[in-house]
Amino acid sequence: MTPLLLDGRKASQALLESLKKDVASLNPSLTVVQVGDDPASTSYIAQKMKSCDTVGMRHEHRHLPADTTLEDLFAVIEELNTNPDVTGFIVQLPLPVHLSQYVPQVIRAINPMKDVDGFCAYNLGKMFLSKEFEHLPPATPSGVMQLLAFYDIEIEGKDVVVVGHSNTVGKPLSTMFLNRNATVTTCHIHTKDLARHTREADILAVAVGKPGLISADMVKEGAVVVDIGITKTESGLKGDVDFDSVSQKASAITPVPGGVGPMTVASLIRNCVRAKQRQLESEKSENSF
Ligand code: GUN
């Protein structure tokens, strides 16, 4: 079987195109705070800035030195929280080692109305209520949903298995599938027999960061396979799914790179538009957020 290739470049272009009108009328902005020089972060940020250019959105890359103190980082966050010209901002992760233990405090310091990463407890917690309350969803799970929607892949009633239970990808992704009436199993590092679960999946989404974790024998014939992992290896960027063998069985599959990655960036920009819409609404009515 030749599977349908879930092309994130194509779908993200369509999403970015659809955002241009709102960007032009609302004039939102995105600031990305980078501490230090992690090469992967530098490359991700360049992609984010490029997509801002594509849709004509104002953007700023606030690059702080690697030895920035927690106090200095909090001061930058406070400035961005209160600057009316900044619609949304993110603190790119990972932080340098001396700050990495403070990630929860850093995320908590961000004004939820400007938290376009959708990482803070307020925005994550709202997703729990229903699809209608997914106002600022984390960009990667949101990108997965939009990729599936672009290719008209039905979710309701499907058996979905999510592998990975991080706060930024696995857990919110499971929640979003549940909000769309799938039957969801979330697997993780402590799952006793991973293959027993993955073999049952109509839709299998994997976000672990272990190249080749999912082999063909772990996948049901005709499954939709979404590979969220991306790891730099000696032979290039690799996903969590063994693409060559799994694509013999899947009915649809994402490539790595060019699958979920571009959707994540487009979803971040969509969140900036949404943040601006909600900020304008809350200016009108103090209780609307
Ligand atoms: N590092 C890798 N992906 C992300 C992301 O989506 N947001 C932030 N803030 N850091 C990241």
PDB file of C-alpha atoms and ligand atoms in Angstrom:
ATOM      1  CA  MET A   1       0.000   0.000   0.000  1.00  0.00           C
ATOM      2  CA  THR A   2       1.338   3.469  -0.839  1.00  0.00           C
ATOM      3  CA  PRO A   3       0.339   5.683   2.063  1.00  0.00           C
ATOM      4  CA  LEU A   4      -0.958   9.218   1.849  1.00  0.00           C
ATOM      5  CA  LEU A   5       1.943  11.506   2.722  1.00  0.00           C
ATOM      6  CA  LEU A   6       0.806  14.057   5.312  1.00  0.00           C
ATOM      7  CA  ASP A   7       2.798  16.966   3.936  1.00  0.00           C
ATOM      8  CA  GLY A   8       3.278  19.562   6.668  1.00  0.00           C
ATOM      9  CA  ARG A   9       4.962  22.017   4.314  1.00  0.00           C
ATOM     10  CA  LYS A  10       1.920  22.112   2.066  1.00  0.00           C
ATOM     11  CA  ALA A  11      -0.591  22.240   4.934  1.00  0.00           C
ATOM     12  CA  SER A  12       1.368  24.929   6.798  1.00  0.00           C
ATOM     13  CA  GLN A  13       1.535  27.106   3.677  1.00  0.00           C
ATOM     14  CA  ALA A  14      -2.243  26.893   3.431  1.00  0.00           C
ATOM     15  CA  LEU A  15      -2.594  27.756   7.131  1.00  0.00           C
ATOM     16  CA  LEU A  16      -0.171  30.682   6.881  1.00  0.00           C
ATOM     17  CA  GLU A  17      -2.000  31.935   3.786  1.00  0.00           C
ATOM     18  CA  SER A  18      -5.304  31.821   5.669  1.00  0.00           C
ATOM     19  CA  LEU A  19      -3.797  33.899   8.510  1.00  0.00           C
ATOM     20  CA  LYS A  20      -2.535  36.764   6.325  1.00  0.00           C
ATOM     21  CA  LYS A  21      -5.813  38.672   6.340  1.00  0.00           C
ATOM     22  CA  ASP A  22      -6.107  38.626  10.152  1.00  0.00           C
ATOM     23  CA  VAL A  23      -2.445  39.553  10.544  1.00  0.00           C
ATOM     24  CA  ALA A  24      -2.965  42.555   8.257  1.00  0.00           C
ATOM     25  CA  SER A  25      -6.051  43.759  10.112  1.00  0.00           C
ATOM     26  CA  LEU A  26      -5.016  42.969  13.711  1.00  0.00           C
ATOM     27  CA  ASN A  27      -1.278  43.748  13.475  1.00  0.00           C
ATOM     28  CA  PRO A  28      -0.135  41.235  16.147  1.00  0.00           C
ATOM     29  CA  SER A  29       3.513  40.700  17.074  1.00  0.00           C
ATOM     30  CA  LEU A  30       5.714  37.863  18.311  1.00  0.00           C
ATOM     31  CA  THR A  31       8.855  38.125  20.430  1.00  0.00           C
ATOM     32  CA  VAL A  32      11.083  35.088  20.875  1.00  0.00           C
ATOM     33  CA  VAL A  33      13.452  35.193  23.848  1.00  0.00           C
ATOM     34  CA  GLN A  34      16.558  33.050  23.440  1.00  0.00           C
ATOM     35  CA  VAL A  35      19.065  32.594  26.250  1.00  0.00           C
ATOM     36  CA  GLY A  36      22.434  31.325  25.008  1.00  0.00           C
ATOM     37  CA  ASP A  37      23.274  29.694  21.714  1.00  0.00           C
ATOM     38  CA  ASP A  38      21.766  26.223  21.548  1.00  0.00           C
ATOM     39  CA  PRO A  39      22.168  25.441  17.814  1.00  0.00           C
ATOM     40  CA  ALA A  40      18.807  23.648  17.473  1.00  0.00           C
ATOM     41  CA  SER A  41      17.044  26.604  19.128  1.00  0.00           C
ATOM     42  CA  THR A  42      18.788  29.042  16.777  1.00  0.00           C
ATOM     43  CA  SER A  43      17.540  27.037  13.801  1.00  0.00           C
ATOM     44  CA  TYR A  44      13.949  26.755  15.162  1.00  0.00           C
ATOM     45  CA  ILE A  45      13.857  30.483  15.894  1.00  0.00           C
ATOM     46  CA  ALA A  46      15.040  31.281  12.362  1.00  0.00           C
ATOM     47  CA  GLN A  47      12.114  29.209  11.033  1.00  0.00           C
ATOM     48  CA  LYS A  48       9.687  31.075  13.309  1.00  0.00           C
ATOM     49  CA  MET A  49      10.996  34.481  12.180  1.00  0.00           C
ATOM     50  CA  LYS A  50      10.805  33.393   8.527  1.00  0.00           C
ATOM     51  CA  SER A  51       7.169  32.348   8.896  1.00  0.00           C
ATOM     52  CA  CYS A  52       6.385  35.695  10.550  1.00  0.00           C
ATOM     53  CA  ASP A  53       7.836  37.347   7.436  1.00  0.00           C
ATOM     54  CA  THR A  54       5.708  35.090   5.229  1.00  0.00           C
ATOM     55  CA  VAL A  55       2.495  36.335   6.847  1.00  0.00           C
ATOM     56  CA  GLY A  56       3.743  39.916   7.312  1.00  0.00           C
ATOM     57  CA  MET A  57       3.723  39.741  11.119  1.00  0.00           C
ATOM     58  CA  ARG A  58       5.906  41.954  13.325  1.00  0.00           C
ATOM     59  CA  HIS A  59       8.537  39.942  15.131  1.00  0.00           C
ATOM     60  CA  GLU A  60      11.562  40.314  17.365  1.00  0.00           C
ATOM     61  CA  HIS A  61      14.320  37.909  18.343  1.00  0.00           C
ATOM     62  CA  ARG A  62      15.486  38.920  21.836  1.00  0.00           C
ATOM     63  CA  HIS A  63      18.833  37.138  22.125  1.00  0.00           C
ATOM     64  CA  LEU A  64      20.273  37.146  25.667  1.00  0.00           C
ATOM     65  CA  PRO A  65      23.756  35.968  26.648  1.00  0.00           C
ATOM     66  CA  ALA A  66      24.256  32.402  27.914  1.00  0.00           C
ATOM     67  CA  ASP A  67      25.166  33.686  31.407  1.00  0.00           C
ATOM     68  CA  THR A  68      21.904  35.631  31.838  1.00  0.00           C
ATOM     69  CA  THR A  69      20.727  35.365  35.448  1.00  0.00           C
ATOM     70  CA  LEU A  70      17.248  34.245  36.449  1.00  0.00           C
ATOM     71  CA  GLU A  71      16.644  37.763  37.769  1.00  0.00           C
ATOM     72  CA  ASP A  72      17.576  39.304  34.415  1.00  0.00           C
ATOM     73  CA  LEU A  73      15.347  36.836  32.569  1.00  0.00           C
ATOM     74  CA  PHE A  74      12.418  37.677  34.870  1.00  0.00           C
ATOM     75  CA  ALA A  75      13.044  41.375  34.174  1.00  0.00           C
ATOM     76  CA  VAL A  76      12.829  40.767  30.415  1.00  0.00           C
ATOM     77  CA  ILE A  77       9.626  38.734  30.884  1.00  0.00           C
ATOM     78  CA  GLU A  78       8.090  41.497  32.980  1.00  0.00           C
ATOM     79  CA  GLU A  79       8.973  44.076  30.350  1.00  0.00           C
ATOM     80  CA  LEU A  80       7.344  41.946  27.623  1.00  0.00           C
ATOM     81  CA  ASN A  81       4.296  41.264  29.841  1.00  0.00           C
ATOM     82  CA  THR A  82       3.653  44.991  30.189  1.00  0.00           C
ATOM     83  CA  ASN A  83       4.685  46.241  26.741  1.00  0.00           C
ATOM     84  CA  PRO A  84       1.445  46.923  24.823  1.00  0.00           C
ATOM     85  CA  ASP A  85       3.276  46.562  21.488  1.00  0.00           C
ATOM     86  CA  VAL A  86       4.043  42.890  22.252  1.00  0.00           C
ATOM     87  CA  THR A  87       1.070  40.625  21.518  1.00  0.00           C
ATOM     88  CA  GLY A  88       2.746  37.370  22.434  1.00  0.00           C
ATOM     89  CA  PHE A  89       6.136  36.040  23.392  1.00  0.00           C
ATOM     90  CA  ILE A  90       7.855  32.764  24.110  1.00  0.00           C
ATOM     91  CA  VAL A  91      10.993  31.801  25.990  1.00  0.00           C
ATOM     92  CA  GLN A  92      12.680  29.277  23.737  1.00  0.00           C
ATOM     93  CA  LEU A  93      13.551  26.011  25.482  1.00  0.00           C
ATOM     94  CA  PRO A  94      15.852  24.454  26.492  1.00  0.00           C
ATOM     95  CA  LEU A  95      17.337  27.095  28.774  1.00  0.00           C
ATOM     96  CA  PRO A  96      21.065  26.915  29.628  1.00  0.00           C
ATOM     97  CA  VAL A  97      21.915  24.442  32.384  1.00  0.00           C
ATOM     98  CA  HIS A  98      22.065  27.038  35.190  1.00  0.00           C
ATOM     99  CA  LEU A  99      18.449  28.063  34.430  1.00  0.00           C
ATOM    100  CA  SER A 100      16.932  24.754  33.363  1.00  0.00           C
ATOM    101  CA  GLN A 101      15.612  23.873  36.834  1.00  0.00           C
ATOM    102  CA  TYR A 102      13.585  27.109  36.803  1.00  0.00           C
ATOM    103  CA  VAL A 103      11.556  26.408  33.640  1.00  0.00           C
ATOM    104  CA  PRO A 104       8.256  26.059  35.597  1.00  0.00           C
ATOM    105  CA  GLN A 105       8.825  29.428  37.308  1.00  0.00           C
ATOM    106  CA  VAL A 106       9.776  31.038  33.990  1.00  0.00           C
ATOM    107  CA  ILE A 107       6.596  29.765  32.326  1.00  0.00           C
ATOM    108  CA  ARG A 108       4.546  30.877  35.328  1.00  0.00           C
ATOM    109  CA  ALA A 109       5.961  34.411  35.004  1.00  0.00           C
ATOM    110  CA  ILE A 110       4.487  34.827  31.501  1.00  0.00           C
ATOM    111  CA  ASN A 111       1.138  36.625  31.297  1.00  0.00           C
ATOM    112  CA  PRO A 112      -1.319  33.894  30.141  1.00  0.00           C
ATOM    113  CA  MET A 113      -2.825  36.304  27.614  1.00  0.00           C
ATOM    114  CA  LYS A 114       0.597  36.615  25.950  1.00  0.00           C
ATOM    115  CA  ASP A 115       1.584  32.944  26.386  1.00  0.00           C
ATOM    116  CA  VAL A 116       1.487  32.020  22.691  1.00  0.00           C
ATOM    117  CA  ASP A 117       3.366  28.783  23.432  1.00  0.00           C
ATOM    118  CA  GLY A 118       0.277  27.760  25.416  1.00  0.00           C
ATOM    119  CA  PHE A 119       2.532  26.297  28.111  1.00  0.00           C
ATOM    120  CA  CYS A 120       1.175  27.997  31.244  1.00  0.00           C
ATOM    121  CA  ALA A 121      -1.217  26.231  33.615  1.00  0.00           C
ATOM    122  CA  TYR A 122      -4.096  28.557  32.758  1.00  0.00           C
ATOM    123  CA  ASN A 123      -3.985  27.863  29.010  1.00  0.00           C
ATOM    124  CA  LEU A 124      -3.274  24.145  29.438  1.00  0.00           C
ATOM    125  CA  GLY A 125      -6.018  23.824  32.056  1.00  0.00           C
ATOM    126  CA  LYS A 126      -8.627  25.478  29.863  1.00  0.00           C
ATOM    127  CA  MET A 127      -8.031  22.837  27.188  1.00  0.00           C
ATOM    128  CA  PHE A 128      -9.341  20.297  29.671  1.00  0.00           C
ATOM    129  CA  LEU A 129     -12.834  21.788  29.459  1.00  0.00           C
ATOM    130  CA  SER A 130     -13.576  21.200  25.764  1.00  0.00           C
ATOM    131  CA  LYS A 131     -12.452  21.951  22.209  1.00  0.00           C
ATOM    132  CA  GLU A 132     -14.177  25.336  22.466  1.00  0.00           C
ATOM    133  CA  PHE A 133     -11.767  26.352  25.236  1.00  0.00           C
ATOM    134  CA  GLU A 134      -8.601  25.513  23.293  1.00  0.00           C
ATOM    135  CA  HIS A 135      -7.827  29.213  22.894  1.00  0.00           C
ATOM    136  CA  LEU A 136      -4.036  29.156  23.063  1.00  0.00           C
ATOM    137  CA  PRO A 137      -3.156  25.455  22.623  1.00  0.00           C
ATOM    138  CA  PRO A 138       0.508  24.396  22.588  1.00  0.00           C
ATOM    139  CA  ALA A 139       1.780  24.728  19.040  1.00  0.00           C
ATOM    140  CA  THR A 140       2.876  21.145  18.372  1.00  0.00           C
ATOM    141  CA  PRO A 141      -0.358  19.337  19.344  1.00  0.00           C
ATOM    142  CA  SER A 142      -2.328  22.090  17.663  1.00  0.00           C
ATOM    143  CA  GLY A 143      -0.235  21.588  14.521  1.00  0.00           C
ATOM    144  CA  VAL A 144      -1.009  17.849  14.570  1.00  0.00           C
ATOM    145  CA  MET A 145      -4.757  18.575  14.761  1.00  0.00           C
ATOM    146  CA  GLN A 146      -4.579  21.009  11.892  1.00  0.00           C
ATOM    147  CA  LEU A 147      -2.526  18.632   9.775  1.00  0.00           C
ATOM    148  CA  LEU A 148      -5.114  15.880  10.274  1.00  0.00           C
ATOM    149  CA  ALA A 149      -7.926  18.334   9.515  1.00  0.00           C
ATOM    150  CA  PHE A 150      -6.165  19.500   6.319  1.00  0.00           C
ATOM    151  CA  TYR A 151      -6.191  15.904   5.054  1.00  0.00           C
ATOM    152  CA  ASP A 152      -9.776  15.277   6.278  1.00  0.00           C
ATOM    153  CA  ILE A 153      -8.707  12.519   8.645  1.00  0.00           C
ATOM    154  CA  GLU A 154     -11.558  11.662  10.953  1.00  0.00           C
ATOM    155  CA  ILE A 155     -10.861  11.509  14.678  1.00  0.00           C
ATOM    156  CA  GLU A 156     -14.245  10.911  16.323  1.00  0.00           C
ATOM    157  CA  GLY A 157     -14.653   7.326  17.534  1.00  0.00           C
ATOM    158  CA  LYS A 158     -11.125   6.337  16.527  1.00  0.00           C
ATOM    159  CA  ASP A 159      -8.731   4.436  18.778  1.00  0.00           C
ATOM    160  CA  VAL A 160      -5.850   6.859  19.228  1.00  0.00           C
ATOM    161  CA  VAL A 161      -2.554   6.003  20.859  1.00  0.00           C
ATOM    162  CA  VAL A 162      -0.228   8.837  21.875  1.00  0.00           C
ATOM    163  CA  VAL A 163       3.295   7.793  22.802  1.00  0.00           C
ATOM    164  CA  GLY A 164       4.927  10.363  25.094  1.00  0.00           C
ATOM    165  CA  HIS A 165       3.423  12.220  28.049  1.00  0.00           C
ATOM    166  CA  SER A 166       5.255  15.538  28.197  1.00  0.00           C
ATOM    167  CA  ASN A 167       3.378  18.604  29.414  1.00  0.00           C
ATOM    168  CA  THR A 168       4.036  20.429  26.137  1.00  0.00           C
ATOM    169  CA  VAL A 169       3.207  17.687  23.606  1.00  0.00           C
ATOM    170  CA  GLY A 170       1.950  14.271  24.776  1.00  0.00           C
ATOM    171  CA  LYS A 171      -0.529  15.331  27.466  1.00  0.00           C
ATOM    172  CA  PRO A 172      -2.114  18.233  25.562  1.00  0.00           C
ATOM    173  CA  LEU A 173      -2.207  16.117  22.388  1.00  0.00           C
ATOM    174  CA  SER A 174      -4.076  13.352  24.228  1.00  0.00           C
ATOM    175  CA  THR A 175      -6.475  15.991  25.569  1.00  0.00           C
ATOM    176  CA  MET A 176      -7.101  17.404  22.103  1.00  0.00           C
ATOM    177  CA  PHE A 177      -7.880  13.936  20.708  1.00  0.00           C
ATOM    178  CA  LEU A 178     -10.224  13.325  23.634  1.00  0.00           C
ATOM    179  CA  ASN A 179     -11.930  16.676  22.999  1.00  0.00           C
ATOM    180  CA  ARG A 180     -12.637  15.395  19.472  1.00  0.00           C
ATOM    181  CA  ASN A 181     -14.244  12.223  20.835  1.00  0.00           C
ATOM    182  CA  ALA A 182     -11.466   9.721  20.165  1.00  0.00           C
ATOM    183  CA  THR A 183     -10.766   6.858  22.561  1.00  0.00           C
ATOM    184  CA  VAL A 184      -7.307   7.776  23.772  1.00  0.00           C
ATOM    185  CA  THR A 185      -4.488   5.735  25.274  1.00  0.00           C
ATOM    186  CA  THR A 186      -1.391   7.613  26.414  1.00  0.00           C
ATOM    187  CA  CYS A 187       1.784   5.530  26.567  1.00  0.00           C
ATOM    188  CA  HIS A 188       5.107   6.594  28.061  1.00  0.00           C
ATOM    189  CA  ILE A 189       8.433   5.413  29.377  1.00  0.00           C
ATOM    190  CA  HIS A 190       6.768   3.276  32.085  1.00  0.00           C
ATOM    191  CA  THR A 191       4.304   1.551  29.744  1.00  0.00           C
ATOM    192  CA  LYS A 192       4.828  -2.208  30.208  1.00  0.00           C
ATOM    193  CA  ASP A 193       4.270  -3.416  26.657  1.00  0.00           C
ATOM    194  CA  LEU A 194       4.292  -0.524  24.214  1.00  0.00           C
ATOM    195  CA  ALA A 195       3.646  -2.623  21.104  1.00  0.00           C
ATOM    196  CA  ARG A 196       0.507  -4.140  22.644  1.00  0.00           C
ATOM    197  CA  HIS A 197      -1.006  -0.647  22.659  1.00  0.00           C
ATOM    198  CA  THR A 198       0.423   0.779  19.431  1.00  0.00           C
ATOM    199  CA  ARG A 199      -0.842  -2.238  17.427  1.00  0.00           C
ATOM    200  CA  GLU A 200      -4.416  -1.283  18.357  1.00  0.00           C
ATOM    201  CA  ALA A 201      -4.145   2.304  17.130  1.00  0.00           C
ATOM    202  CA  ASP A 202      -6.219   3.676  14.255  1.00  0.00           C
ATOM    203  CA  ILE A 203      -4.201   6.860  14.748  1.00  0.00           C
ATOM    204  CA  LEU A 204      -0.734   6.574  16.260  1.00  0.00           C
ATOM    205  CA  ALA A 205       1.066   9.767  17.329  1.00  0.00           C
ATOM    206  CA  VAL A 206       4.601   9.478  18.647  1.00  0.00           C
ATOM    207  CA  ALA A 207       6.492  12.211  20.518  1.00  0.00           C
ATOM    208  CA  VAL A 208       9.403  10.634  22.313  1.00  0.00           C
ATOM    209  CA  GLY A 209      12.671  11.640  20.624  1.00  0.00           C
ATOM    210  CA  LYS A 210      14.011   8.092  20.096  1.00  0.00           C
ATOM    211  CA  PRO A 211      14.849   7.556  16.419  1.00  0.00           C
ATOM    212  CA  GLY A 212      13.215   4.437  14.977  1.00  0.00           C
ATOM    213  CA  LEU A 213      11.314   3.569  18.185  1.00  0.00           C
ATOM    214  CA  ILE A 214       8.250   2.507  16.188  1.00  0.00           C
ATOM    215  CA  SER A 215       8.856  -0.367  13.762  1.00  0.00           C
ATOM    216  CA  ALA A 216       6.398  -1.885  11.292  1.00  0.00           C
ATOM    217  CA  ASP A 217       5.488  -4.786  13.598  1.00  0.00           C
ATOM    218  CA  MET A 218       4.160  -2.257  16.131  1.00  0.00           C
ATOM    219  CA  VAL A 219       1.682  -0.705  13.695  1.00  0.00           C
ATOM    220  CA  LYS A 220      -1.759  -1.878  12.584  1.00  0.00           C
ATOM    221  CA  GLU A 221      -2.404  -2.265   8.840  1.00  0.00           C
ATOM    222  CA  GLY A 222      -4.028   0.948   7.574  1.00  0.00           C
ATOM    223  CA  ALA A 223      -3.149   3.108  10.608  1.00  0.00           C
ATOM    224  CA  VAL A 224      -2.574   6.854  10.377  1.00  0.00           C
ATOM    225  CA  VAL A 225       0.904   7.512  11.763  1.00  0.00           C
ATOM    226  CA  VAL A 226       2.006  10.930  13.015  1.00  0.00           C
ATOM    227  CA  ASP A 227       5.684  11.252  13.844  1.00  0.00           C
ATOM    228  CA  ILE A 228       6.415  14.186  16.150  1.00  0.00           C
ATOM    229  CA  GLY A 229       9.929  13.185  17.216  1.00  0.00           C
ATOM    230  CA  ILE A 230      12.887  14.787  15.525  1.00  0.00           C
ATOM    231  CA  THR A 231      16.463  13.909  16.425  1.00  0.00           C
ATOM    232  CA  LYS A 232      19.710  14.929  14.773  1.00  0.00           C
ATOM    233  CA  THR A 233      21.718  11.779  13.961  1.00  0.00           C
ATOM    234  CA  GLU A 234      24.862  11.098  11.956  1.00  0.00           C
ATOM    235  CA  SER A 235      22.647  10.201   8.996  1.00  0.00           C
ATOM    236  CA  GLY A 236      20.503  13.347   9.254  1.00  0.00           C
ATOM    237  CA  LEU A 237      17.248  14.272  11.014  1.00  0.00           C
ATOM    238  CA  LYS A 238      15.293  11.212  12.122  1.00  0.00           C
ATOM    239  CA  GLY A 239      11.805  10.746  13.483  1.00  0.00           C
ATOM    240  CA  ASP A 240      10.597   8.274  16.107  1.00  0.00           C
ATOM    241  CA  VAL A 241       9.024   6.128  13.402  1.00  0.00           C
ATOM    242  CA  ASP A 242      10.954   3.861  11.042  1.00  0.00           C
ATOM    243  CA  PHE A 243       9.461   5.566   7.999  1.00  0.00           C
ATOM    244  CA  ASP A 244      10.519   3.070   5.310  1.00  0.00           C
ATOM    245  CA  SER A 245       9.034  -0.018   6.946  1.00  0.00           C
ATOM    246  CA  VAL A 246       6.023   1.635   8.617  1.00  0.00           C
ATOM    247  CA  SER A 247       4.954   3.340   5.387  1.00  0.00           C
ATOM    248  CA  GLN A 248       4.407  -0.179   3.930  1.00  0.00           C
ATOM    249  CA  LYS A 249       1.573  -0.643   6.429  1.00  0.00           C
ATOM    250  CA  ALA A 250       0.202   2.826   7.175  1.00  0.00           C
ATOM    251  CA  SER A 251      -2.650   4.409   5.215  1.00  0.00           C
ATOM    252  CA  ALA A 252      -1.213   7.862   5.940  1.00  0.00           C
ATOM    253  CA  ILE A 253       2.079   8.988   7.465  1.00  0.00           C
ATOM    254  CA  THR A 254       4.033  12.169   8.188  1.00  0.00           C
ATOM    255  CA  PRO A 255       7.585  12.549   6.886  1.00  0.00           C
ATOM    256  CA  VAL A 256      10.407  13.820   9.122  1.00  0.00           C
ATOM    257  CA  PRO A 257      11.385  16.520   8.369  1.00  0.00           C
ATOM    258  CA  GLY A 258       8.494  18.222   6.581  1.00  0.00           C
ATOM    259  CA  GLY A 259       5.620  16.781   8.629  1.00  0.00           C
ATOM    260  CA  VAL A 260       4.597  18.139  12.026  1.00  0.00           C
ATOM    261  CA  GLY A 261       7.533  20.623  12.280  1.00  0.00           C
ATOM    262  CA  PRO A 262       6.225  23.248   9.819  1.00  0.00           C
ATOM    263  CA  MET A 263       2.724  22.913  11.329  1.00  0.00           C
ATOM    264  CA  THR A 264       4.121  23.786  14.763  1.00  0.00           C
ATOM    265  CA  VAL A 265       5.500  27.074  13.470  1.00  0.00           C
ATOM    266  CA  ALA A 266       2.253  27.953  11.674  1.00  0.00           C
ATOM    267  CA  SER A 267       0.280  27.154  14.848  1.00  0.00           C
ATOM    268  CA  LEU A 268       2.454  29.508  16.881  1.00  0.00           C
ATOM    269  CA  ILE A 269       1.583  32.287  14.449  1.00  0.00           C
ATOM    270  CA  ARG A 270      -2.075  31.367  14.653  1.00  0.00           C
ATOM    271  CA  ASN A 271      -1.809  31.693  18.443  1.00  0.00           C
ATOM    272  CA  CYS A 272      -0.413  35.231  18.048  1.00  0.00           C
ATOM    273  CA  VAL A 273      -3.474  36.164  15.969  1.00  0.00           C
ATOM    274  CA  ARG A 274      -5.782  34.574  18.549  1.00  0.00           C
ATOM    275  CA  ALA A 275      -3.990  36.272  21.447  1.00  0.00           C
ATOM    276  CA  LYS A 276      -4.460  39.637  19.758  1.00  0.00           C
ATOM    277  CA  GLN A 277      -8.150  38.925  19.119  1.00  0.00           C
ATOM    278  CA  ARG A 278      -8.712  38.029  22.766  1.00  0.00           C
ATOM    279  CA  GLN A 279      -6.710  41.011  24.028  1.00  0.00           C
ATOM    280  CA  LEU A 280      -8.915  43.314  21.962  1.00  0.00           C
ATOM    281  CA  GLU A 281     -12.052  41.551  23.233  1.00  0.00           C
ATOM    282  CA  SER A 282     -10.922  41.833  26.854  1.00  0.00           C
ATOM    283  CA  GLU A 283     -10.228  45.531  26.383  1.00  0.00           C
ATOM    284  CA  LYS A 284     -13.915  45.816  25.503  1.00  0.00           C
ATOM    285  CA  SER A 285     -15.144  43.603  28.319  1.00  0.00           C
ATOM    286  CA  GLU A 286     -12.999  42.916  31.353  1.00  0.00           C
ATOM    287  CA  ASN A 287     -14.495  39.455  31.870  1.00  0.00           C
ATOM    288  CA  SER A 288     -14.149  37.935  28.417  1.00  0.00           C
ATOM    289  CA  PHE A 289     -10.895  35.966  28.878  1.00  0.00           C
TER     290      PHE A 289
HETATM  291  N1  GUN B   1      11.826  24.271  22.088  1.00  0.00           N
HETATM  292  C1  GUN B   1      11.438  23.344  21.188  1.00  0.00           C
HETATM  293  N2  GUN B   1      10.146  23.536  20.820  1.00  0.00           N
HETATM  294  C2  GUN B   1       9.719  24.612  21.534  1.00  0.00           C
HETATM  295  C3  GUN B   1       8.470  25.302  21.581  1.00  0.00           C
HETATM  296  O1  GUN B   1       7.485  24.952  20.923  1.00  0.00           O
HETATM  297  N3  GUN B   1       8.432  26.367  22.431  1.00  0.00           N
HETATM  298  C4  GUN B   1       9.498  26.758  23.186  1.00  0.00           C
HETATM  299  N4  GUN B   1       9.354  27.817  23.984  1.00  0.00           N
HETATM  300  N5  GUN B   1      10.665  26.131  23.159  1.00  0.00           N
HETATM  301  C5  GUN B   1      10.768  25.062  22.330  1.00  0.00           C
END
